Amino acid sequence: MDILRLQNVFKDYILKGETIQVLQGIDLTIQSGEFVALMGPSGSGKTTLLHIMGGVDEPTKGKVFLGDQELSGLSAGRLAQVRLHRLGFVFQAYNLLPALTVFDNCAYPLILQGRPGKERRERVEKMLARVGLSHRLKHHPEDLSGGEQQRVAVARALITRPLLVLADEPTAHLDAETGREIIDLLHRLNEEEGTTFLFATHDPALLQKTTRILRLRGGCLFED
Ligand SMILES: Nc1ncnc2c1ncn2[C@@H]1O[C@H](COP(=O)(O)OP(=O)(O)OP(=O)(O)O)[C@@H](O)[C@H]1O
Ligand SMILES: [Mg+2]
């Protein structure tokens, strides 16, 4: 089953009157169950592409389908629903909510989904244990290291058991050991629950388990 499909996607940014052509005709299909790495030098457009895939940003031209749902026609409310129920997103800059504790940041998508308190508590405690943060539940993001915040962001993306997870350099701020543990977690979810992963990375350790490696260069995608 196609879980994500991009058709002739372009993205330009206009900055101080100058047009920057970041994506120049991306065609891509990701099937359910894939474990895909997206590589490319800094500034090549990995974050831009992930944002467009996840409905965080809109393409200048072209179409994005999540399953059979085309994103561009959706109202903001409907798009938020699609993202909430189908997608997990790990932002490069984490995007944790500073006013909420670690526990509540992770529970937030489940609150939006209307899950009961007992189920939320069990799932959040289990997921935060899996990323090694059981002892930090009541702390706020500002009290955590970059790597710890990154692990909260991963836990929050996985908490709804989404079909597709888009992750922007999810191990960039982790030491080798912790990075490997996070990769193992993602890979286990991929194998056991069939969760589809697409992650931007520069980390060779992440590549060992991938089913596909995509490379972004000059606004175009190439495949190994
Ligand atoms: N909101 C924006 N407005 C203008 N230009 C932008 C914007 N976002 C990104 N860009 C430009 O688009 C290009 C691609 O940026 P992007 O963040 O997607 O790259 P990246 O591959 O994720 O880089 P990195 O590996 O450093 O995270 C860069 O030249 C950047 O300056
Ligand atoms: Mg980036």
Coordinates of C-alpha atoms and ligand atoms in Angstrom, one line a residue:
M1 CA 0.0 0.0 0.0
D2 CA 1.3 3.5 -0.8
I3 CA 1.4 5.4 2.5
L4 CA 3.0 8.6 1.0
R5 CA 3.2 9.9 -2.5
L6 CA 4.7 13.1 -3.9
Q7 CA 4.0 14.1 -7.5
N8 CA 6.2 16.7 -9.2
V9 CA 6.7 18.7 -6.0
F10 CA 8.4 22.1 -6.2
K11 CA 9.2 24.5 -3.4
D12 CA 10.5 28.1 -3.8
Y13 CA 11.2 30.5 -1.0
I14 CA 11.3 34.2 -1.7
L15 CA 13.7 36.0 0.5
K16 CA 14.5 39.7 0.2
G17 CA 13.2 39.7 -3.4
E18 CA 15.3 36.7 -4.4
T19 CA 13.8 33.3 -5.3
I20 CA 15.5 30.3 -3.8
Q21 CA 14.5 27.1 -5.6
V22 CA 14.8 24.4 -2.9
L23 CA 12.8 21.5 -4.4
Q24 CA 12.7 21.1 -8.2
G25 CA 10.3 18.3 -9.2
I26 CA 10.3 15.6 -6.5
D27 CA 8.5 12.3 -7.4
L28 CA 8.4 9.7 -4.6
T29 CA 6.3 6.8 -3.4
I30 CA 6.8 5.3 0.1
Q31 CA 5.1 2.0 0.8
S32 CA 3.8 0.8 4.1
G33 CA 6.5 -0.8 6.2
E34 CA 9.5 0.9 4.6
F35 CA 12.4 2.2 6.8
V36 CA 13.8 5.0 4.6
A37 CA 16.7 7.4 5.1
L38 CA 16.8 10.8 3.5
M39 CA 20.3 12.2 3.1
G40 CA 21.8 15.4 1.6
P41 CA 24.2 18.2 2.6
S42 CA 23.1 21.0 4.9
G43 CA 20.8 23.3 3.1
S44 CA 19.8 20.8 0.4
G45 CA 16.2 20.9 1.5
K46 CA 15.7 17.8 3.8
T47 CA 13.7 19.7 6.4
T48 CA 11.7 21.5 3.7
L49 CA 10.8 18.2 2.1
L50 CA 9.8 16.6 5.4
H51 CA 7.6 19.6 6.3
I52 CA 5.9 19.3 2.9
M53 CA 5.4 15.5 3.3
G54 CA 3.9 16.1 6.8
G55 CA 1.5 19.0 5.8
V56 CA 3.5 21.4 8.0
D57 CA 4.3 23.5 4.9
E58 CA 2.8 23.6 1.4
P59 CA 4.5 23.0 -1.9
T60 CA 4.8 25.8 -4.4
K61 CA 3.6 23.3 -7.0
G62 CA 2.8 19.6 -7.1
K63 CA 0.8 17.2 -5.0
V64 CA 1.2 15.3 -1.7
F65 CA -0.9 12.3 -0.8
L66 CA -1.0 10.7 2.6
G67 CA -2.6 7.3 1.9
D68 CA -5.3 8.3 -0.6
Q69 CA -5.8 11.7 0.9
E70 CA -4.4 14.7 -1.0
L71 CA -3.3 17.3 1.5
S72 CA -3.6 20.5 -0.6
G73 CA -7.4 20.5 -0.7
L74 CA -7.9 20.1 3.0
S75 CA -9.1 22.8 5.4
A76 CA -6.8 23.6 8.3
G77 CA -9.0 21.7 10.7
R78 CA -9.2 18.6 8.6
L79 CA -5.5 18.7 7.9
A80 CA -4.8 18.8 11.7
Q81 CA -7.1 15.7 12.1
V82 CA -5.3 13.8 9.4
R83 CA -1.9 14.6 10.9
L84 CA -3.1 13.8 14.4
H85 CA -4.4 10.4 13.5
R86 CA -2.0 9.2 10.8
L87 CA 1.3 10.9 11.4
G88 CA 4.1 11.3 13.9
F89 CA 6.6 14.1 13.3
V90 CA 10.0 14.7 15.0
F91 CA 11.0 18.3 14.3
Q92 CA 14.7 19.1 13.9
A93 CA 14.3 21.8 16.6
Y94 CA 12.0 19.5 18.7
N95 CA 9.2 22.0 19.0
L96 CA 8.3 20.9 22.5
L97 CA 5.8 23.1 24.4
P98 CA 7.8 25.0 27.1
A99 CA 4.9 25.4 29.5
L100 CA 4.2 21.7 29.7
T101 CA 6.1 19.0 31.6
V102 CA 7.8 16.1 29.8
F103 CA 4.9 13.9 30.7
D104 CA 2.3 16.4 29.3
N105 CA 4.3 17.1 26.1
C106 CA 4.2 13.4 25.4
A107 CA 0.5 13.0 26.4
Y108 CA -0.6 16.0 24.3
P109 CA -1.5 14.2 21.1
L110 CA -3.4 11.6 23.1
I111 CA -5.4 14.4 24.8
L112 CA -6.2 15.8 21.4
Q113 CA -7.4 12.4 20.4
G114 CA -9.7 12.3 23.4
R115 CA -8.0 9.2 25.0
P116 CA -9.0 8.5 28.6
G117 CA -6.7 9.5 31.4
K118 CA -5.8 6.0 32.5
E119 CA -4.8 4.9 29.0
R120 CA -2.8 8.1 28.5
R121 CA -0.9 7.6 31.7
E122 CA 0.0 4.0 30.9
R123 CA 1.1 4.7 27.4
V124 CA 3.1 7.8 28.2
E125 CA 4.9 6.2 31.1
K126 CA 5.8 3.2 29.0
M127 CA 7.0 5.3 26.0
L128 CA 9.1 7.6 28.2
A129 CA 10.6 4.5 29.8
R130 CA 11.5 3.2 26.3
V131 CA 13.4 6.4 25.6
G132 CA 15.1 6.4 29.0
L133 CA 13.3 9.4 30.6
S134 CA 11.2 7.8 33.3
H135 CA 13.0 9.9 35.9
R136 CA 12.2 13.2 34.2
L137 CA 8.4 13.1 33.9
K138 CA 7.7 16.3 35.9
H139 CA 10.5 18.4 34.4
H140 CA 10.1 21.0 31.8
P141 CA 11.9 21.1 28.4
E142 CA 14.2 23.9 29.5
D143 CA 15.5 21.7 32.3
L144 CA 16.6 19.0 29.9
S145 CA 19.7 18.7 27.7
G146 CA 19.3 18.8 23.9
G147 CA 19.5 15.1 23.6
E148 CA 16.9 14.6 26.3
Q149 CA 14.6 17.0 24.6
Q150 CA 15.1 15.1 21.4
R151 CA 14.1 11.9 23.1
V152 CA 10.9 13.5 24.4
A153 CA 10.2 14.7 20.8
V154 CA 10.7 11.1 19.5
A155 CA 8.4 9.7 22.3
R156 CA 5.7 12.3 21.4
A157 CA 5.8 11.4 17.7
L158 CA 5.4 7.7 18.5
I159 CA 2.8 7.9 21.3
T160 CA -0.2 7.7 19.0
R161 CA 1.2 4.6 17.2
P162 CA 1.0 6.4 13.9
L163 CA 1.2 4.6 10.5
L164 CA 3.9 7.0 9.3
V165 CA 6.7 8.7 11.2
L166 CA 8.7 11.6 9.6
A167 CA 11.8 12.4 11.7
D168 CA 14.2 15.2 11.1
E169 CA 17.7 14.1 12.2
P170 CA 16.3 12.2 15.2
T171 CA 19.7 11.2 16.6
A172 CA 21.6 14.4 15.8
H173 CA 22.0 15.4 19.4
L174 CA 22.5 12.0 21.0
D175 CA 25.8 10.3 21.9
A176 CA 26.5 7.1 20.0
E177 CA 25.1 4.8 22.6
T178 CA 21.8 6.6 23.1
G179 CA 21.5 7.2 19.4
R180 CA 21.8 3.4 18.8
E181 CA 19.1 2.8 21.4
I182 CA 16.7 5.2 19.7
I183 CA 17.4 3.6 16.3
D184 CA 16.8 0.2 17.8
L185 CA 13.4 1.5 19.2
L186 CA 12.4 2.9 15.8
H187 CA 13.5 -0.3 14.0
R188 CA 11.6 -2.5 16.5
L189 CA 8.4 -0.5 15.9
N190 CA 9.1 -0.9 12.2
E191 CA 9.4 -4.6 12.4
E192 CA 6.9 -5.4 15.1
E193 CA 4.1 -3.0 14.4
G194 CA 4.8 -2.2 10.7
T195 CA 5.3 1.5 11.4
T196 CA 6.7 3.3 8.3
F197 CA 9.7 5.6 9.0
L198 CA 11.3 8.2 6.9
F199 CA 14.1 10.1 8.6
A200 CA 16.6 12.7 7.5
T201 CA 20.0 11.9 8.8
H202 CA 23.8 12.3 8.5
D203 CA 24.3 9.4 10.9
P204 CA 25.9 6.3 9.2
A205 CA 24.6 4.1 12.1
L206 CA 21.1 4.9 11.1
L207 CA 21.7 3.6 7.6
Q208 CA 22.5 0.0 8.5
K209 CA 18.9 -0.9 8.9
T210 CA 17.3 1.1 6.2
T211 CA 15.4 -0.4 3.3
R212 CA 16.1 2.6 1.1
I213 CA 18.4 5.6 1.0
L214 CA 17.2 8.8 -0.7
R215 CA 19.6 11.6 -1.5
L216 CA 18.7 15.2 -2.1
R217 CA 20.9 17.2 -4.4
G218 CA 20.3 20.3 -6.4
G219 CA 16.6 20.1 -5.6
C220 CA 16.2 16.6 -6.9
L221 CA 16.0 13.2 -5.3
F222 CA 18.3 10.3 -6.2
E223 CA 18.2 6.8 -4.9
D224 CA 21.1 4.4 -4.1
Ligands
LIG1 N1 11.2 29.7 5.7 C1 12.2 29.9 4.9 N2 12.3 31.0 4.2 C2 13.3 31.2 3.3 N3 14.3 30.2 3.0 C3 14.2 29.1 3.6 C4 13.1 28.8 4.6 N4 13.3 27.5 5.1 C5 14.4 27.0 4.4 N5 14.9 28.0 3.6 C6 16.1 27.7 2.7 O1 15.9 26.5 2.0 C7 17.1 25.8 1.9 C8 16.9 24.4 2.4 O2 16.7 24.5 3.9 P1 16.4 23.2 4.7 O3 16.3 23.6 6.1 O4 15.3 22.4 4.1 O5 17.8 22.3 4.5 P2 18.3 21.0 5.3 O6 18.7 20.0 4.2 O7 17.3 20.5 6.2 O8 19.6 21.5 6.0 P3 20.2 21.0 7.5 O9 20.9 19.7 7.2 O10 21.2 22.1 7.8 O11 19.1 20.8 8.4 C9 18.1 26.6 2.6 O12 18.9 27.3 1.7 C10 17.3 27.6 3.5 O13 18.0 28.8 3.6
MG2 MG 17.2 20.3 8.2

